[in-house]
Structures are given as structure tokens and as C-alpha cells.
XYZ file of C-alpha atoms in Angstrom:
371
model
C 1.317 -20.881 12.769
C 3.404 -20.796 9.388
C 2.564 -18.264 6.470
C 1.374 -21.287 4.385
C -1.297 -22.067 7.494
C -2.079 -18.929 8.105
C -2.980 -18.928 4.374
C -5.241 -21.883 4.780
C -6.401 -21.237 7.499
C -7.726 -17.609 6.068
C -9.265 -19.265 2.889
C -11.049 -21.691 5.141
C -12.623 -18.203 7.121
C -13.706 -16.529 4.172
C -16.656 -18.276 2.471
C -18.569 -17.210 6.104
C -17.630 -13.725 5.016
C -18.573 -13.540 2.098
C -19.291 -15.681 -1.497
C -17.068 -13.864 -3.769
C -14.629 -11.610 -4.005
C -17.016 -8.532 -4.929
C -19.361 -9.499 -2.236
C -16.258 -8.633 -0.002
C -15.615 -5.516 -1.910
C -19.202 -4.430 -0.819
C -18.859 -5.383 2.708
C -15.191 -3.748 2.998
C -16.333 -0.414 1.175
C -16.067 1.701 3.900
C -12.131 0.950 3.744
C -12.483 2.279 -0.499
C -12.566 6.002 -0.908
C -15.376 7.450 -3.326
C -12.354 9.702 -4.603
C -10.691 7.135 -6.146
C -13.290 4.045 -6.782
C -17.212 5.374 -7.299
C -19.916 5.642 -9.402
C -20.086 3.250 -12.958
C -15.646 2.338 -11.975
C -17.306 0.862 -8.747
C -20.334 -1.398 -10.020
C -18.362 -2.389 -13.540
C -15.588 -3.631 -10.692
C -17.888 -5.305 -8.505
C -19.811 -6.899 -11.522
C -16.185 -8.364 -12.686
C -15.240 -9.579 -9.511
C -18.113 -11.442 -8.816
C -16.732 -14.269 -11.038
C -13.449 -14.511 -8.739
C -13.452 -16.787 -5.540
C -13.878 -14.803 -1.796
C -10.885 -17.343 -0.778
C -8.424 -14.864 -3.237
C -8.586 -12.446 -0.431
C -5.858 -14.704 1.936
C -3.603 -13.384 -0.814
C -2.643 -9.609 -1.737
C -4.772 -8.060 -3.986
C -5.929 -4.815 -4.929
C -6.336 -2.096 -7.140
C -4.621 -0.090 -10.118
C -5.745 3.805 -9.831
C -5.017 6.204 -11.949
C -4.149 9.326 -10.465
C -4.467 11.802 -13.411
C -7.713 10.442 -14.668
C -11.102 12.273 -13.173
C -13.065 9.019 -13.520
C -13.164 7.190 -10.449
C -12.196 3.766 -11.288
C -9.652 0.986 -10.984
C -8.412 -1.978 -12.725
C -8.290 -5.045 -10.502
C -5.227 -7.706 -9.444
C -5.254 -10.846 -7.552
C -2.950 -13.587 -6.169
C -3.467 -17.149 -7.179
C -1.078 -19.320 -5.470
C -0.311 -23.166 -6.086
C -1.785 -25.886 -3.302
C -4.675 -23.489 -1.893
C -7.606 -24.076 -1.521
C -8.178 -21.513 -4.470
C -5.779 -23.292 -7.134
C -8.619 -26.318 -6.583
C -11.202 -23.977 -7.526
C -8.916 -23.128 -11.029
C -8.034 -26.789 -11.374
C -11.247 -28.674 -11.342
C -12.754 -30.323 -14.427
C -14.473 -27.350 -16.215
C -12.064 -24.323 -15.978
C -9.468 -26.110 -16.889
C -11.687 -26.395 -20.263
C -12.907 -23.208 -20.140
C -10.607 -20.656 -22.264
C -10.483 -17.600 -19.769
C -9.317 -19.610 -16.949
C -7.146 -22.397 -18.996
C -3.805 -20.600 -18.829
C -4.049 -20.229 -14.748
C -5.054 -23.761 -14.274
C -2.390 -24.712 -16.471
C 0.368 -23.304 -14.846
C -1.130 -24.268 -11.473
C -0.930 -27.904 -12.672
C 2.880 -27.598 -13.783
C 4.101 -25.718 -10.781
C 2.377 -28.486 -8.826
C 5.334 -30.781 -9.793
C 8.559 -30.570 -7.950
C 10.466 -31.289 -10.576
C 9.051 -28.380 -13.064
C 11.992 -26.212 -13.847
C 9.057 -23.091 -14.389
C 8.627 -23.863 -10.917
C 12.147 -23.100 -10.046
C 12.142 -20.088 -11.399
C 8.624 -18.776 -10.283
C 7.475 -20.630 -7.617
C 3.914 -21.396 -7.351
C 2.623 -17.816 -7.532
C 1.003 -15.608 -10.144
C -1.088 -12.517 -10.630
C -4.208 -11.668 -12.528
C -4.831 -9.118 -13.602
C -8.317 -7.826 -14.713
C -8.795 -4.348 -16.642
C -12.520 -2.857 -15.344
C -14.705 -1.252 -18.216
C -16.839 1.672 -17.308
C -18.798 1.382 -20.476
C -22.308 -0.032 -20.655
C -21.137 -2.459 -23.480
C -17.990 -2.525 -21.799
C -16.144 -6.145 -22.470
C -14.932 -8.382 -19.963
C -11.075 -9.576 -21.232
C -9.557 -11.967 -19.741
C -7.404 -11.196 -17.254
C -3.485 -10.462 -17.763
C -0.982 -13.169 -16.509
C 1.635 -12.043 -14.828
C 4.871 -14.302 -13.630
C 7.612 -13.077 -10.910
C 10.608 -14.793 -11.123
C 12.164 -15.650 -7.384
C 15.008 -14.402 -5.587
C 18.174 -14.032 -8.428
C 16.463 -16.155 -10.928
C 17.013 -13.792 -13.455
C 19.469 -11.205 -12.550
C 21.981 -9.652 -15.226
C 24.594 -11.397 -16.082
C 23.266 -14.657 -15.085
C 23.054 -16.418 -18.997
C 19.898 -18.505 -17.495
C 18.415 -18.981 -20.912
C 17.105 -22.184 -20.025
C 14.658 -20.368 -17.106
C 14.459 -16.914 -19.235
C 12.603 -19.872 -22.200
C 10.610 -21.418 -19.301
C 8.591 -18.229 -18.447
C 8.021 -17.208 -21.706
C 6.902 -20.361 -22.996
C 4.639 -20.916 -20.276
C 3.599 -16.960 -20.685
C 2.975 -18.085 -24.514
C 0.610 -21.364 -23.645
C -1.164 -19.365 -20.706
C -1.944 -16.543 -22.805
C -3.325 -19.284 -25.623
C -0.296 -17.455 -28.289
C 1.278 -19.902 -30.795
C 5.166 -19.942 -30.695
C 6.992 -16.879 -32.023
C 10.921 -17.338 -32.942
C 11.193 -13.668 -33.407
C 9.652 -12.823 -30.401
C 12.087 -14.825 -28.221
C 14.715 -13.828 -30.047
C 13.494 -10.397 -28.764
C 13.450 -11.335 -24.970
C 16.629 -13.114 -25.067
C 17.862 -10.191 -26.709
C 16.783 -7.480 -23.583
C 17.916 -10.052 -21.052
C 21.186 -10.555 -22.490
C 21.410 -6.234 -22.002
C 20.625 -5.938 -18.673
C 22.635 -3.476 -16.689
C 24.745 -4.661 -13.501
C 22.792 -5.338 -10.616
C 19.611 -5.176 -12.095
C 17.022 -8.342 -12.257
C 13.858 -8.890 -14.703
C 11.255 -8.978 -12.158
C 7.776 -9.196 -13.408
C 7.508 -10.819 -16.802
C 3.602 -11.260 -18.108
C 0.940 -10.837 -21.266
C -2.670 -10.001 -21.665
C -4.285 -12.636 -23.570
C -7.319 -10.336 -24.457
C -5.040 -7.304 -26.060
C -2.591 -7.243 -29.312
C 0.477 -10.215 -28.437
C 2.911 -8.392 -26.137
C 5.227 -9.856 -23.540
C 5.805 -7.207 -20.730
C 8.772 -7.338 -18.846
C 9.611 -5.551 -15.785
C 13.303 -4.576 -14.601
C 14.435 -3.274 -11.446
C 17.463 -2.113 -9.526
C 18.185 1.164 -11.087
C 19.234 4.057 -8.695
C 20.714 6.944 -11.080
C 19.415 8.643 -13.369
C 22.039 8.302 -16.201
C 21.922 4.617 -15.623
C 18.228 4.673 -16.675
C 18.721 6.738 -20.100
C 21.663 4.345 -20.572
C 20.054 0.781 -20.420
C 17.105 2.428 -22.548
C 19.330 3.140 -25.558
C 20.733 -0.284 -25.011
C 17.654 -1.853 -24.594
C 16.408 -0.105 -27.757
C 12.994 1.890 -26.704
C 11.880 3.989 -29.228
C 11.068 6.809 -27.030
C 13.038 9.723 -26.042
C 15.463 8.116 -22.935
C 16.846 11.959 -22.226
C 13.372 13.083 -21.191
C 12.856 9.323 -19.020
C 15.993 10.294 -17.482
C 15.131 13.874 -17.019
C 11.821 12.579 -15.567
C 14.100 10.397 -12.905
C 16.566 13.214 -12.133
C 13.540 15.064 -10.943
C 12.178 12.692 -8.545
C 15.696 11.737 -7.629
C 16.505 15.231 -6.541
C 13.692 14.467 -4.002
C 15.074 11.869 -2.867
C 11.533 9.981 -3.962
C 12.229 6.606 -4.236
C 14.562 4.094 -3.035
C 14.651 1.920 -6.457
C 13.082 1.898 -9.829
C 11.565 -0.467 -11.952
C 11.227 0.129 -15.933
C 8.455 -1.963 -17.574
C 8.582 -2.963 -21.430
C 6.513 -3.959 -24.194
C 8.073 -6.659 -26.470
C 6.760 -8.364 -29.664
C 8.740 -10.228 -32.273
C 9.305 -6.320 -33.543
C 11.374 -5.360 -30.726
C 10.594 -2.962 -27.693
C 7.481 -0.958 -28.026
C 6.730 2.521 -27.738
C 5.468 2.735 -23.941
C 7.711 2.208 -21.265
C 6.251 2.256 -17.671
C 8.484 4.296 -14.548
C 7.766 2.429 -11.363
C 9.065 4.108 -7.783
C 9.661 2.053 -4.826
C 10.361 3.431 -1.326
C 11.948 1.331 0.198
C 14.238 -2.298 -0.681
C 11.111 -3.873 1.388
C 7.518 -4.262 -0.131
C 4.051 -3.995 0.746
C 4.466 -0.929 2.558
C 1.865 0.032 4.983
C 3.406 3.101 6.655
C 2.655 6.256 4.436
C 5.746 8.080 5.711
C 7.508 5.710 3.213
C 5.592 7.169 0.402
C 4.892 11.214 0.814
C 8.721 12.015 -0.790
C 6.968 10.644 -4.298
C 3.479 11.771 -3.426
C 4.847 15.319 -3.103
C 7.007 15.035 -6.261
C 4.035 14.330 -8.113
C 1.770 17.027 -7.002
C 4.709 19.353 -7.199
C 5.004 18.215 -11.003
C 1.644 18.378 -11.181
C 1.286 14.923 -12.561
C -1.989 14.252 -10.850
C -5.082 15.662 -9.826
C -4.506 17.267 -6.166
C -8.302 15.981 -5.327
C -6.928 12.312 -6.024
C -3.558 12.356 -5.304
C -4.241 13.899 -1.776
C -7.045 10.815 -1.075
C -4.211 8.704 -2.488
C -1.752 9.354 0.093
C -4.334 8.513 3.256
C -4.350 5.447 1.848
C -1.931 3.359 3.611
C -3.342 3.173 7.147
C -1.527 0.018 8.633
C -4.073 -2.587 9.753
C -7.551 -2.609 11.413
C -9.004 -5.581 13.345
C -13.145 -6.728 11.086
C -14.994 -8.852 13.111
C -16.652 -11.671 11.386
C -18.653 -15.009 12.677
C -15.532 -16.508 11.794
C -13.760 -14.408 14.279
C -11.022 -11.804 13.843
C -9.907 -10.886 10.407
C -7.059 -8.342 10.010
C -7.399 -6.097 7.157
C -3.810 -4.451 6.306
C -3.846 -1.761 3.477
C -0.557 -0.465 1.905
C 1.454 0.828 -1.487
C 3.014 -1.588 -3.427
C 4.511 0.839 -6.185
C 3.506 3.997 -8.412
C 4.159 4.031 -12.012
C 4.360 6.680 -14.390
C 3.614 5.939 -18.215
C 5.644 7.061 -20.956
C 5.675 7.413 -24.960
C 8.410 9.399 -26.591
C 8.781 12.144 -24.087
C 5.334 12.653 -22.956
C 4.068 11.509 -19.446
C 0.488 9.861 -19.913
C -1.215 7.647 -16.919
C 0.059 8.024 -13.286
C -0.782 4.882 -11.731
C -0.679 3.802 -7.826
C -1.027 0.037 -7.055
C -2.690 -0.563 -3.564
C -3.254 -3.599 -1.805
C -5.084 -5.089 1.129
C -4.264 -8.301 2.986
C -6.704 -10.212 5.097
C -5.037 -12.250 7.534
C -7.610 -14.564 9.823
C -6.405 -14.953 13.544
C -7.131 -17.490 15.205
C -10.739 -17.052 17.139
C -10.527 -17.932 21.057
C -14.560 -17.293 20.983
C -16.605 -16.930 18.026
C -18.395 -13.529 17.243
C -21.641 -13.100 15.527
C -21.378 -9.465 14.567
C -19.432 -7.355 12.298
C -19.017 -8.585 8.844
């Protein structure tokens, strides 16, 4: 069975599991520590996630915990992938009218033609990405759009202007902005900096927040490097103390690659710049081993709180085998990157970004117990 039918056939499983995505969330709990999701974070999330369809789950998705904070809570990202049985759910009649769901069904609808040149660039694949109030009158934004351009779609050095305009113009009518000049200006301007062998790898906007266009860059292994592209680049933060921050973890030998995430507006770069640490050249990492160099460097910083941090790093844990009428569902958990957030020369937020999988086997006899 291919990925893409293993996909399908997952999202046809699900709905006997459950009949949204936070019904799953309750019936998977046992598999979300009370150290790092509880209390007010928990409910608010499974409130929010209600509104999202259980057939997300054949896709990554997971949570955004922050490590330093003693609130137990997460933000909360999905995968919405073109031709699924989920796009349909985005695409029919009355979310494509309805203004928090318009900018996914739109780009579902032009990555649905083979000849769309966003396509080429992105594929059929985007996140959302849903911040989780705690409050009692907390809001609910919409959700941020992020876009991850393919293979070298965007690498330095390329001059692909053409694709750089066809994710930010299809950021811009997604996130329900008016065209901005200045602002592209802006992003042609960072791409056109890029260091050597580095690639712009995320590129997204929150349509519920002040305009920004966030960009994510990866591919930078020295230190210097990093406090060099972020003069070039033009952050208005202190890039000694980011590089000083790097040299530290590097000295560890924490991380295999980084990734430095921007703010843009038609102003320039903004003031926060995220640090993201990868592993390992491979993603979705389910073996912790890959992860306790970073883990360690953190604690040993004291970047986090040990309580957390220490909960954190059981978190990865491979894959476990739920049984549902369905039949088998494997549930994989696993790191997909930690970020540190910067302004000036201050660390703020240290984020980790989990994930589970749920991959459907095929059932040689149904079972009616489990989930």
C-alpha cells in the first residue's frame, strides 16, 4: 500500500474512532502528559479542536509547548493535504464562504490544478496552525497558514522570483491581506540575501494577528555564519548574542542544523527572530537519543523549567499499536524541532514542537475493544 493509500485508507478508519479531532485528543490522553498539557491549556484545546475534522489525524499534527512557561498548555498544528478526504470537508459549499476557513479552501482549490505554478513550488500541503487561549473570554483566531516550499524550490542563489511571488501572494489572499508593494519588496529583498546552502523553508502568516509574513531559513551549521546572515538580513536584534546563543549549543554538539525564523512587514525584519535545532538531516524523529544533546543544553542553560523539560524529553517513545473497531491504528509520537525565541539579546519562549502520526493497518479481523 502507497503513502497516499495508506492516507486514505486512515481517514476512512477514523470517523469509527472518533467525531473530531478533540474527541481523539480525549480518547488518546493517556499518551499527553499532565506536565505539559492540563488543567484550563487542556479544555481551551479540546474546546478549539472540536471544530477540526477526526480525519486530520492521517496527517502529522501536534502540539507547540512551551518549556519555560509554568502553565500547562499548548498551541495546536495540523496537516491539511490536497485530494483527501479532509480537503472535501474544506472545499464544500459553505467554508469556502465562511472567512476562517476561506484561505485553506482556497489554496486547496488552486493546488488541485496541475498546472498551478503555487503547486510547483508547495505541493498540495499546508499547516494550520491554531494558538489555544487559557482565558475564560479567551478568543478563538483563526488559525495561522503556513506554506513549505518542496525540495530546492527556494534555495539561495536560485533567483526563483516567479515561485518566491507565488507563495506570498497566495500567503496574502489566504490570510484575506490586500496587496503590499513594500512588503514584497521586503521578501524579495531577504531571499535575494540568503547565505550559500541555505533554503527558505517554511514561509506563512496569521490572519488573526498584526500583517506579518514569517519566513523560515535553514541550513546553517556555524555559529559565525548565523551572526553573519543576520546583519545581512537586517534583524534589529543583537546577532553577537544569537550567535553566542549558537556557539553554546554548538559546543554540545546539540543539533545537526538550524533554522532561523523571521518576521517581515513592508517595514523590514522585525524584532523577534526564532532559533530552531534539528538533530538530525532526517525529520519526525521518534528516537529520543536524537534529541537529549539539546535537551541537556537547555537544562544546563537553564532555559526551561527542569519539571517540564525532563517530561519533555520522555516524550518521543516510537510507536504503540490502539486498538479500535476499525482495527489496528499505530500511534507514532516524535520531535519535530525546538525553538528558542529571541528579541535583542534576550532569550524569551523555549518552544518544543511534538507530533503524533496515526497510521491505520490494514485489519485481518475486526476488533470491538480498545478505542
Amino acid at each position: 500500500m502507497s503513502v497516499s493509500e495508506g492516507w486514505a485508507y486512515t481517514e476512512e478508519c477514523l470517523p469509527q474512532v472518533a467525531d473530531s479531532m478533540g474527541h481523539l485528543l480525549t480518547r488518546i490522553r493517556p499518551h499527553v502528559s499532565n506536565r505539559l498539557i492540563a488543567g484550563p491549556g487542556w479544555v481551551r484545546l479540546i474546546d478549539r479542536a472540536r471544530e477540526i475534522p477526526v480525519t486530520m489525524a492521517a496527517f502529522p499534527f501536534g502540539f507547540e509547548v512551551r518549556l519555560e512557561d509554568p502553565e500547562p498548555r499548548a498551541d495546536f498544528g495540523v496537516s491539511l493535504v490536497g485530494d483527501s478526504r479532509t480537503a472535501a470537508h474544506y472545499q464544500n459549499g459553505d467554508r469556502v464562504q465562511d472567512p476562517s476557513t476561506a484561505g485553506p479552501a482556497w489554496f486547496l482549490n488552486e493546488t488541485d490544478r496541475e498546472s498551478s505554478l503555487l503547486r510547483s513550488v508547495v505541493g498540495r500541503t499546508m499547516l494550520l496552525e491554531y494558538d489555544i487561549e487559557v482565558a475564560e473570554n479567551g478568543t478563538r483566531p483563526d488559525p495561522g497558514i503556513f506554506l513549505y516550499p518542496i525540495n530546492d524550490a527556494l534555495a539561495s542563489g536560485g533567483g526563483r522570483l516567479r515561485e518566491l511571488h507565488a507563495v506570498h501572494d497566495a500567503l496574502v489572499i489566504a490570510g484575506g491581506w490586500s496587496p503590499d508593494a513594500a512588503e514584497r519588496r521586503q521578501v524579495d529583498r531577504l531571499y535575494g540575501v540568503l547565505a550559500p546552502n541555505t533554503i527558505i523553508r517554511a514561509f506563512g502568516t496569521f490572519p488573526s494577528r498584526e500583517r506579518t509574513m514569517r519566513f523560515a531559513v535553514t541550513g546553517f551549521t556555524k555559529a559565525e555564519d548565523v551572526s553573519v546572515f543576520l546583519d545581512r538580513a537586517g534583524w534589529p536584534g543583537n546577532s553577537s548574542a544569537a550567535g553566542d546563543v549558537v556557539s553554546f549549543f554548538d559546543e554540545r554538539k546539540a543539533f545537526a542544523y538550524l533554522g532561523l525564523h523571521f518576521d517581515i512587514t513592508a517595514d523590514g525584519v522585525g524584532p523577534n527572530l526564532g532559533l530552531s535545532f534539528f538533530a538530525h538531516q532526517k525529520e519526525w524523529l521518534r528516537d529520543i537519543r536524537h534529541w537529549t544533546p539539546v535537551i541537556s543544553a537547555i537544562g544546563e542553560r537553564g532555559l526551561a523549567l527542569p519539571g517540564k523539560l525532563a517530561e519533555f524529553s520522555r516524550w518521543s517513545t516510537g510507536s504503540e499499536t490502539l486498538l479500535a473497531k476499525s482495527g489496528p491504528i499505530r500511534l507514532f509520537r516524535g520531535i519535530h524541532h525546538i525553538k528558542l525565541a529571541m528579541t535583542g539579546d534576550q532569550i524569551g519562549s523555549v518552544k518544543g514542537y511534538v507530533f503524533f502520526l496515526m497510521i491505520a493497518d490494514q485489519p485481518k479481523r475486526r476488533v470491538a475493544s480498545g478505542l
